[in-house]
């Protein structure tokens, strides 16, 4: 009967603070194993690393530190240690929201379901210490243990008294217990002895009541670790990387939606860092609106972290009392790159340790308490949030404006220096001292982002911060200057993130009013936060170009961008989507959007595209009469794409440039493309088909097509096509037959033997030809002289004596 009552009571997750939704979720349905480790932290350095690392670095760190050699499961909490001793008191600590209560509930529910500790304990009791401590009356241990049991209490009491060594009491959320020897009763008290609540818990801890029972205690870091009451001490570090994915799979009821959600979250370094905390994952999950291929975030990172704060502390304002003192401590720490604080720091800011640790500051002991105690925020990100609150709540705007101006000045100086690296190298000027003179203030990024987030009136009002209107005006002026300045790509991404965080329509539109386009370039290891991008896109009303290079959008990110793109496409003329991974699937999503646009330039460079998507792409582009430039280079197109390309050139009469360089075309495919251009009277002027490994046979087929079906081409790019002297005569003949055509033959395998063949048309071969083939130095000089003379007197037919001697020399070599 007791186990059935336990299963009924603990089958649902307990609500946490103001987060009532958690109380509506089944424990077993939502439970994910947490990383629990022994002996953490091992030292000050390890703790600082844990607090400072962000994004994937933080996830990798948790994976390393939560390795099997240090982990301990809930099944092993009461197993014998290396010396054979079975612990009687186990202390399990962790920061607020990390899953202590969930773990405690899981233990008693698994026991009641005959899955855990049944061979160790005949009875397990769960005590929520906050409920006990809130009592105004004296209570007995019977009141505490049996308060929710609706059965024959006498039988249960007798079982406890008969075998207390087989009893486990879980004290969940126990705070520091202060009890002097004078308060100790002279003898062991009974189950029914009435005592003040905190004194009763102290009796239990100090074995003055039921001394033989086992105890599992959960508490915040530092609350009890220095008391020496625990035989075993373990720390909950939170969700592992796999645990986060499992949680969202359970939250959304779909592995696919979880994958989409994780893709979105991984792009927000601050947010994904905090997802090691289960309560943050819950708040994040409820803030995501899932679609088939995308999720839409309904809250900014600032809003989510403030929701976390209010879950933990109720509605305590950050602008008053101890919370206000914590914000000044946080700001000083951010500026000094400091995450661990001692008693001196707390006294400097008039912070009472007990009051601080009951709100948002954690006490930690290092090396068995020999150093410290130290105090820290749950993570640097929360410290940065508090620091931003200090800036926004300050009646003077000088502090936050100095931070943003310092950042912009540093970024401009650093970028200007980067732009001069080549010149500095040529002049042999050391660059390290120059970079060292530039202040590194990149550690301010998150704090400044939160400053923008806290400028939201409703959010600031919840925290009683009251930001000054002058600060908003100055931030608008600053971000307009920053968006127009020469800054790094990282800084550009940060600025769009600030606009997303502030989430004020008029502010964002004013900030972007002079932007005629957005250009973002990232790296495969640092995918862009497309949430920021898709928020800014429709608010950039005069956008004429959009360039996204190496942004690692993937199919989910591209889908999110395309959802917003039509809202700003009325003036869009240029669209670059470069070096991404969305492949043919992305083109299927892109084509319907392209049909609604009127682009002049479309570049889809290096996106793993193949012939399978060409029909859809061709049909979409044929409805774009203004298209002038189409760049499809560095994909995986083969000869099967040629009909689609011909269709594009036939319908798009304005098309003047087509690049299909660095694909997998053959000479036959290129020749058919040239024939198609002539057949349909294309206006194409520039065709790039180099780097397709045409070879000599391909070169001959292309030359023949040019002679028989010479279109109106003016430039033909055949660089890096594995061409040799064997096709030189064919190419020269094709150039003779097409007097308006010039050709790029760089990076091939031509030698001095081809020079006499190319001399009559040398003025129509690109200048790189002589340097990036296999010509001798003498041959290069002859080609340079011939090209210069052809430019000076294109009608002349006199050959210099040097040229004659060189040609005769070649003839001798042939004989």
XYZ file of N, CA and C in Angstrom, residues 71 82 99 160 179 214 239 252 258 268 287 348 465 494 527 539 556 611 624-625 630 634 652-653 697 715 734 748 815:
87
model
N 32.259 9.335 -13.379
C 30.812 9.335 -13.196
C 30.387 8.317 -12.158
N 36.067 2.038 -2.457
C 37.288 1.273 -2.703
C 37.787 0.555 -1.453
N 18.550 19.594 -11.535
C 17.883 18.292 -11.517
C 17.993 17.544 -10.214
N 9.606 1.036 10.687
C 10.767 1.923 10.757
C 11.579 1.636 12.015
N 23.609 24.690 14.013
C 23.159 24.156 15.303
C 24.350 24.019 16.242
N 19.822 5.446 6.633
C 20.669 6.029 5.589
C 20.028 7.317 5.096
N 22.831 17.849 -17.929
C 22.664 17.032 -19.130
C 23.976 16.926 -19.899
N 9.275 17.007 -27.435
C 8.490 17.196 -28.655
C 7.832 15.907 -29.129
N 13.271 17.133 -32.527
C 14.385 17.369 -31.606
C 15.636 17.738 -32.379
N 23.192 29.318 -31.222
C 23.204 30.368 -30.196
C 24.132 29.898 -29.086
N 9.525 27.510 -25.491
C 9.661 28.755 -26.259
C 9.874 28.490 -27.750
N 33.354 44.004 -0.347
C 33.517 45.226 -1.145
C 32.186 45.690 -1.711
N 14.075 47.557 -13.496
C 15.351 48.162 -13.878
C 15.207 49.594 -14.394
N 27.402 39.455 -34.473
C 27.039 39.915 -33.137
C 26.045 41.077 -33.212
N 28.708 27.876 -37.369
C 27.496 28.175 -38.138
C 26.796 29.405 -37.594
N 12.997 43.246 -41.912
C 13.050 44.620 -41.399
C 14.094 45.462 -42.131
N 17.621 23.147 -42.501
C 16.758 23.819 -41.529
C 16.965 25.334 -41.571
N 22.775 17.054 -61.065
C 21.825 17.136 -62.183
C 20.385 16.936 -61.738
N 12.484 34.383 -64.605
C 13.186 35.564 -64.098
C 13.801 36.310 -65.276
N 13.035 37.155 -65.953
C 13.504 37.793 -67.197
C 14.670 38.754 -66.999
N 24.409 34.071 -63.632
C 24.090 32.822 -62.953
C 25.408 32.094 -62.679
N 31.603 25.081 -58.790
C 32.015 24.258 -57.651
C 30.841 23.476 -57.077
N 15.883 33.372 -70.531
C 16.404 34.558 -69.831
C 17.239 35.373 -70.822
N 16.594 36.236 -71.557
C 17.275 36.960 -72.630
C 18.272 37.972 -72.097
N 40.704 15.833 -75.892
C 39.546 15.457 -76.706
C 38.391 16.412 -76.452
N 33.629 35.952 -74.026
C 34.651 35.394 -73.129
C 34.314 33.936 -72.844
N 39.450 27.956 -83.629
C 38.159 28.425 -83.105
C 38.197 29.918 -82.809
N 46.764 25.287 -67.505
C 46.703 24.090 -68.327
C 48.121 23.537 -68.505
N 61.920 18.865 -85.903
C 62.598 17.960 -86.838
C 63.420 16.911 -86.083
